[in-house]
């Protein structure tokens, strides 16, 4: 028969081990999702750089065509002058049967000389533009190559972080994971109630019309799976859900949680209202849509589905308001 004290010690040890596993898993999931958000941003930057490179190359090609046209005009002008140039103007006047015709042709030559000067000036300018366009095309191509390298590195880091999460999940049982999730939910619920009671989230306010449309979209996605880089319609990552929810409300948001934190208006938690976005972790690695009453809807992480959760499910960095027509905090 086990000694009671030993049993209690064993239970405590098992509990400590589960708590440590929970912290390790949370850290791994956080690292994976933050890396995935950065990889998504890097991939979007690569797409922009590729487009810029293609546009710069097209402009350079257009300038090459203009240079070729100007060079052709200049070549024709030189050939014409060579053809008509051997006799001096005065001698041709004396030999002409109709001097008045010759004088008329001289006026045309003067006009052609002015046109030739314009052609040569256009050729000079076109060559200058070509040099500038070619340099910009080269810079754009180098920028795209650098963005491709950065995107690949970000993808590699995200895959490494995701593999760490899978390794941890593979080392525990489904029952332990269920118990861990129950414990995390209970702690988050308790923290939410304490913060609400302390007035940390303030009295709140009603959602704007755009906010209501964003909430309706996000709630309609419940049960759909999390997918790295997903932006619907069948799967989403955290920022894919928030950006698409607000797009459904007519507001285009930055694509990733880090960009949403960096570019949208920040508001104090006491002024939160439904439709605002909650940003989590010091590196802004996760985002959720606030519903009011201390509850959010979000796409948690790989292996889960879009669902409701306490606003305190993760360490809160702050909140931002996507609604462009809403007043900001003083």
XYZ file of C-alpha atoms in Angstrom:
330
model
C 0.000 0.000 0.000
C 1.440 3.399 -0.892
C 2.337 5.713 1.926
C -0.064 8.750 1.889
C 2.758 11.217 2.022
C 4.470 9.541 -0.897
C 1.254 9.582 -2.934
C 0.814 13.277 -2.267
C 4.401 13.910 -3.236
C 3.893 11.932 -6.435
C 0.779 13.906 -7.317
C 2.622 17.161 -6.702
C 5.492 16.034 -8.867
C 3.111 15.047 -11.658
C 1.334 18.382 -11.336
C 4.576 20.300 -11.480
C 5.628 18.330 -14.531
C 2.326 19.103 -16.259
C 2.656 22.782 -15.384
C 6.182 22.852 -16.788
C 5.006 21.082 -19.915
C 2.217 23.619 -20.249
C 4.714 26.487 -20.071
C 7.011 24.817 -22.586
C 4.117 24.160 -24.956
C 2.812 27.716 -24.618
C 6.271 29.089 -25.343
C 6.658 26.815 -28.365
C 3.240 27.732 -29.734
C 3.948 31.409 -29.219
C 7.312 31.147 -30.968
C 5.753 29.238 -33.854
C 2.870 31.645 -34.363
C 5.055 34.747 -34.080
C 7.461 33.235 -36.617
C 4.567 32.344 -38.898
C 3.278 35.918 -38.765
C 6.733 37.235 -39.666
C 7.013 34.708 -42.492
C 3.625 35.808 -43.809
C 4.770 39.442 -43.733
C 8.060 38.532 -45.432
C 6.223 36.650 -48.169
C 3.930 39.637 -48.751
C 6.970 41.906 -48.935
C 8.535 39.557 -51.478
C 5.411 39.760 -53.631
C 5.564 43.565 -53.497
C 9.258 43.595 -54.389
C 8.658 41.258 -57.322
C 5.902 43.539 -58.606
C 8.124 46.592 -58.212
C 10.931 44.801 -60.050
C 8.625 43.832 -62.919
C 7.307 47.387 -63.202
C 10.836 48.833 -63.160
C 11.939 46.383 -65.856
C 8.931 47.354 -67.987
C 9.782 51.051 -67.623
C 13.396 50.369 -68.597
C 12.235 48.436 -71.677
C 9.931 51.310 -72.654
C 12.884 53.697 -72.419
C 14.960 51.355 -74.609
C 12.242 51.533 -77.257
C 12.278 55.336 -77.098
C 16.072 55.398 -77.449
C 15.869 53.094 -80.467
C 13.265 55.373 -82.075
C 15.361 58.485 -81.395
C 18.472 56.795 -82.741
C 16.565 55.839 -85.902
C 15.416 59.407 -86.417
C 18.962 60.676 -85.890
C 20.341 58.120 -88.349
C 17.810 59.184 -91.003
C 18.700 62.819 -90.424
C 22.428 62.115 -90.903
C 21.732 60.111 -94.067
C 19.650 62.959 -95.509
C 22.336 65.498 -94.781
C 24.955 63.264 -96.382
C 22.788 62.862 -99.485
C 22.185 66.600 -99.947
C 25.379 67.942 -98.466
C 28.236 67.762 -101.104
C 27.323 71.019 -102.990
C 27.517 74.317 -101.229
C 24.334 76.311 -100.813
C 25.501 79.243 -103.008
C 26.600 76.950 -105.889
C 23.290 75.115 -105.806
C 21.500 78.460 -105.971
C 23.442 79.439 -109.149
C 22.831 76.085 -110.798
C 19.178 75.999 -109.978
C 16.730 76.518 -112.873
C 14.228 78.037 -110.460
C 16.042 79.948 -107.704
C 12.776 80.606 -105.928
C 12.279 76.827 -105.560
C 15.778 76.505 -104.157
C 15.119 79.258 -101.628
C 11.921 77.486 -100.639
C 13.856 74.282 -100.104
C 16.394 76.171 -97.979
C 13.594 77.334 -95.707
C 12.515 73.712 -95.382
C 16.121 72.757 -94.579
C 16.249 75.362 -91.849
C 13.039 73.925 -90.452
C 14.495 70.429 -90.757
C 17.655 71.621 -88.982
C 15.532 72.778 -86.071
C 13.723 69.447 -86.078
C 17.067 67.656 -86.191
C 18.230 69.558 -83.134
C 15.091 68.500 -81.365
C 15.702 64.897 -82.434
C 19.251 64.989 -81.067
C 18.048 66.550 -77.813
C 15.366 63.884 -77.495
C 18.020 61.235 -78.109
C 20.187 62.708 -75.366
C 17.287 62.843 -72.918
C 16.097 59.343 -73.844
C 19.549 57.910 -73.207
C 19.644 59.647 -69.832
C 16.241 58.252 -68.903
C 17.340 54.797 -70.016
C 20.382 54.903 -67.754
C 18.202 55.974 -64.812
C 15.488 53.390 -65.552
C 18.035 50.602 -65.960
C 19.635 51.530 -62.624
C 16.266 51.527 -60.881
C 15.410 48.185 -62.457
C 18.694 46.756 -61.183
C 18.007 48.093 -57.680
C 14.475 46.679 -57.746
C 15.781 43.294 -58.836
C 18.364 43.302 -56.045
C 15.663 44.304 -53.555
C 13.470 41.426 -54.724
C 16.391 39.030 -54.356
C 17.011 40.295 -50.814
C 13.318 39.954 -49.964
C 13.354 36.394 -51.308
C 16.295 35.556 -49.049
C 14.573 37.123 -46.016
C 11.319 35.313 -46.796
C 13.121 31.978 -47.027
C 14.865 32.577 -43.709
C 11.545 33.515 -42.074
C 9.933 30.385 -43.493
C 12.776 28.245 -42.159
C 12.468 29.756 -38.675
C 8.701 29.242 -38.685
C 9.080 25.614 -39.735
C 11.664 25.014 -37.008
C 9.374 26.548 -34.384
C 6.402 24.534 -35.637
C 8.477 21.339 -35.489
C 9.274 22.095 -31.842
C 5.568 22.359 -31.083
C 4.879 19.054 -32.827
C 7.681 17.427 -30.857
C 6.180 18.535 -27.559
C 2.679 17.454 -28.560
C 3.963 14.053 -29.601
C 5.519 13.549 -26.174
C 2.257 13.672 -24.214
C -1.118 11.984 -24.206
C -4.494 13.314 -25.272
C -5.747 13.078 -21.677
C -2.888 15.235 -20.448
C -3.549 17.786 -23.185
C -7.235 17.914 -22.238
C -6.329 18.434 -18.586
C -3.850 21.121 -19.521
C -6.432 22.949 -21.646
C -8.961 22.804 -18.798
C -6.436 24.276 -16.396
C -5.460 27.047 -18.823
C -9.102 27.922 -19.470
C -9.879 28.020 -15.751
C -6.947 30.338 -15.093
C -7.923 32.594 -17.993
C -11.549 32.737 -16.820
C -10.449 33.651 -13.297
C -8.125 36.365 -14.574
C -10.890 37.766 -16.777
C -13.342 37.963 -13.888
C -10.785 39.634 -11.663
C -9.931 42.250 -14.278
C -13.581 42.923 -15.075
C -14.339 43.313 -11.378
C -11.425 45.718 -11.025
C -12.696 47.785 -13.960
C -9.548 47.205 -16.020
C -11.622 47.056 -19.196
C -13.820 50.003 -18.242
C -17.552 50.206 -18.850
C -17.075 49.374 -22.507
C -19.203 50.700 -25.304
C -21.337 49.567 -28.176
C -19.802 48.468 -31.447
C -19.898 50.725 -34.457
C -21.810 49.594 -37.535
C -18.536 48.476 -39.116
C -17.567 46.733 -35.892
C -20.845 44.796 -35.864
C -20.216 43.607 -39.417
C -16.671 42.531 -38.501
C -17.947 40.626 -35.468
C -20.684 38.922 -37.491
C -18.110 37.732 -40.025
C -15.709 36.440 -37.366
C -18.428 34.588 -35.446
C -19.611 32.932 -38.660
C -16.138 31.371 -39.050
C -16.287 29.457 -35.753
C -15.262 25.828 -36.129
C -13.061 26.450 -39.173
C -9.460 25.257 -38.764
C -6.370 27.294 -38.069
C -4.007 27.386 -41.034
C -0.680 29.170 -41.192
C -1.083 31.974 -43.735
C -4.803 31.243 -44.056
C -7.096 34.125 -44.950
C -10.252 32.147 -45.741
C -12.650 31.164 -46.830
C -12.085 27.686 -45.359
C -9.241 28.270 -42.880
C -7.539 31.196 -41.145
C -4.592 32.154 -39.034
C -5.092 34.723 -36.273
C -4.477 37.852 -38.335
C -6.088 36.313 -41.388
C -9.318 36.141 -39.375
C -9.133 39.710 -38.049
C -8.111 41.232 -41.379
C -10.846 39.403 -43.294
C -13.446 40.240 -40.646
C -12.734 43.936 -40.994
C -12.470 43.665 -44.774
C -16.030 42.321 -44.693
C -16.877 45.557 -42.861
C -15.253 47.609 -45.616
C -11.951 48.331 -43.832
C -8.644 47.017 -45.204
C -6.175 46.124 -42.433
C -2.488 45.224 -42.484
C -2.092 41.467 -42.913
C -0.156 40.352 -39.813
C -0.597 40.837 -36.064
C 2.712 42.725 -35.835
C 1.648 45.087 -38.629
C -1.796 45.581 -37.102
C -0.179 46.538 -33.792
C 2.312 48.858 -35.485
C -0.060 50.627 -37.893
C -3.503 50.825 -36.254
C -4.593 53.294 -33.585
C -3.861 52.088 -30.078
C -6.441 52.502 -27.358
C -6.354 51.862 -23.597
C -8.048 48.671 -22.428
C -10.522 50.674 -20.329
C -11.934 52.066 -23.606
C -12.349 48.716 -25.353
C -15.498 48.186 -27.338
C -16.683 45.248 -29.463
C -14.834 45.036 -32.755
C -11.500 46.245 -31.401
C -8.452 44.014 -31.710
C -6.507 42.601 -28.761
C -2.791 42.093 -29.387
C -0.882 39.508 -27.349
C 2.731 38.908 -26.274
C 5.552 41.433 -26.263
C 6.301 40.692 -29.923
C 2.654 41.142 -31.017
C 2.627 37.513 -32.108
C -1.129 36.916 -31.763
C -4.333 38.893 -32.307
C -8.008 38.361 -31.494
C -11.274 40.212 -32.118
C -12.943 41.583 -28.995
C -16.618 40.753 -28.538
C -17.271 42.531 -25.244
C -17.733 41.200 -21.735
C -14.124 40.014 -21.576
C -14.492 37.578 -24.476
C -12.708 37.348 -27.826
C -13.006 35.235 -30.948
C -9.756 34.054 -32.489
C -7.870 31.436 -34.485
C -5.619 29.953 -31.775
C -2.886 27.802 -33.339
C -2.211 24.778 -35.500
C -4.468 21.857 -34.588
C -7.330 23.997 -33.312
C -10.357 25.775 -34.752
C -11.704 29.315 -34.554
C -13.463 29.722 -31.228
C -14.356 32.010 -28.329
C -11.949 32.525 -25.436
C -11.423 34.755 -22.404
C -9.645 37.977 -23.309
C -6.998 37.016 -20.742
C -6.099 33.731 -22.494
C -2.583 35.069 -23.256
C -0.425 37.946 -21.979
C -2.020 41.127 -23.370
C 0.237 43.649 -25.093
C -2.497 46.167 -25.868
C -5.465 46.975 -28.064
C -6.011 48.732 -31.380
C -9.108 50.126 -33.071
C -9.504 49.421 -36.813
C -12.642 51.542 -37.245
C -11.437 54.708 -39.029
C -14.514 56.650 -37.997
C -14.242 55.937 -34.281
C -12.777 58.490 -31.852
C -9.367 57.573 -30.444
C -8.229 57.822 -26.885
C -6.977 61.223 -25.689
